[in-house]
C-alpha atoms as one frame of an Amber mdcrd trajectory, in Angstrom:
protein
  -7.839  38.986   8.996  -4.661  39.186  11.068  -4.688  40.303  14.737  -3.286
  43.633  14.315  -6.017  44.222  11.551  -8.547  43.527  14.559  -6.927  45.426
  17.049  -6.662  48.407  14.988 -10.526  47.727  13.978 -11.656  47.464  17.370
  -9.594  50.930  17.913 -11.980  52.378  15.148 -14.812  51.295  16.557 -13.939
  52.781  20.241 -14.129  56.289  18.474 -17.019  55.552  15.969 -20.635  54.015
  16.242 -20.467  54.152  12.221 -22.132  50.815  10.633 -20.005  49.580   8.110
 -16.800  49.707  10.710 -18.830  48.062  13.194 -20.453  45.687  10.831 -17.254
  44.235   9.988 -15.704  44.200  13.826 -19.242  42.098  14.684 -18.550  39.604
  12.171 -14.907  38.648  13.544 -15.423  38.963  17.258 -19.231  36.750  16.983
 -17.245  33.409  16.796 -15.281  34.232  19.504 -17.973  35.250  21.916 -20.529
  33.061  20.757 -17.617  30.206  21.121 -16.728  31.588  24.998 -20.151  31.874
  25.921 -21.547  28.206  24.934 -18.611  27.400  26.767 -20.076  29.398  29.905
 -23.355  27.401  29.445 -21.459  24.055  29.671 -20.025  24.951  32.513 -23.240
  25.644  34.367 -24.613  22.913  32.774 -27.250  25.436  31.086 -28.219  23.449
  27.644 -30.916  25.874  25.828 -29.330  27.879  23.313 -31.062  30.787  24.358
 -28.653  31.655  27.230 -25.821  31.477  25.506 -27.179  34.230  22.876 -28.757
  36.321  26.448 -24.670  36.313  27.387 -23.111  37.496  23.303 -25.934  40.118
  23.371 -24.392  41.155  27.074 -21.430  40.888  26.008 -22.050  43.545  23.031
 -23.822  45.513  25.116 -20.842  45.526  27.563 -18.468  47.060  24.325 -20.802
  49.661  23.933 -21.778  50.441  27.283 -20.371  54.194  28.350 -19.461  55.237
  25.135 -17.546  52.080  24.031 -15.402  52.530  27.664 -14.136  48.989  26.900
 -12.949  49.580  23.593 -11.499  53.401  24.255  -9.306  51.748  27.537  -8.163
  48.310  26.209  -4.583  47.874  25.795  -2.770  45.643  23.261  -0.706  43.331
  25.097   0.256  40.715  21.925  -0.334  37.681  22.393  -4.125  37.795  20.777
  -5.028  40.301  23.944  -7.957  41.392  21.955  -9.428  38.152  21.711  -8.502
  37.196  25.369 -10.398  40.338  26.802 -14.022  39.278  24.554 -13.843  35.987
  26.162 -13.336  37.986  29.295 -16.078  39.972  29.323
């Protein structure tokens, strides 16, 4: 899926709790997060897989935290901006 595909997905999914759209946004943005936060874990020199699935599941919550705030304010800046702001948060 190209970027604009998941920007515009992520978009949906700021107005809409439905399943299906969110379903799909889940399974691009996981690799991403998941990827970001083992990263986190090296870096703290955590090595139980655990933690790094305690920070996606934050992270997720995060997205959906104040009716999807995070979603509803982000603002495409190119560059893979979307991506950039999940390894953010």
């Amino acid at each position: 899926m190209h970027l604009d595909q998941v920007t515009r997905l992520a978009r949906r999914c700021a107005y809409s709790a439905q399943a299906p759209e969110w379903e799909q946004f889940v399974s691009l943005v996981m690799p991403v997060i998941a990827l970001a936060a083992r990263r986190v874990c090296a870096a703290w020199g955590e090595t139980a897989s655990g933690t790094a699935r305690e920070i996606v599941q934050e992270t997720f919550l995060k997205l959906c935290d104040e009716d999807r705030r995070v979603l509803r304010e982000f603002e495409d800046r190119g560059e893979d901006s979307f991506f950039k702001l999940m390894r953010v948060i």
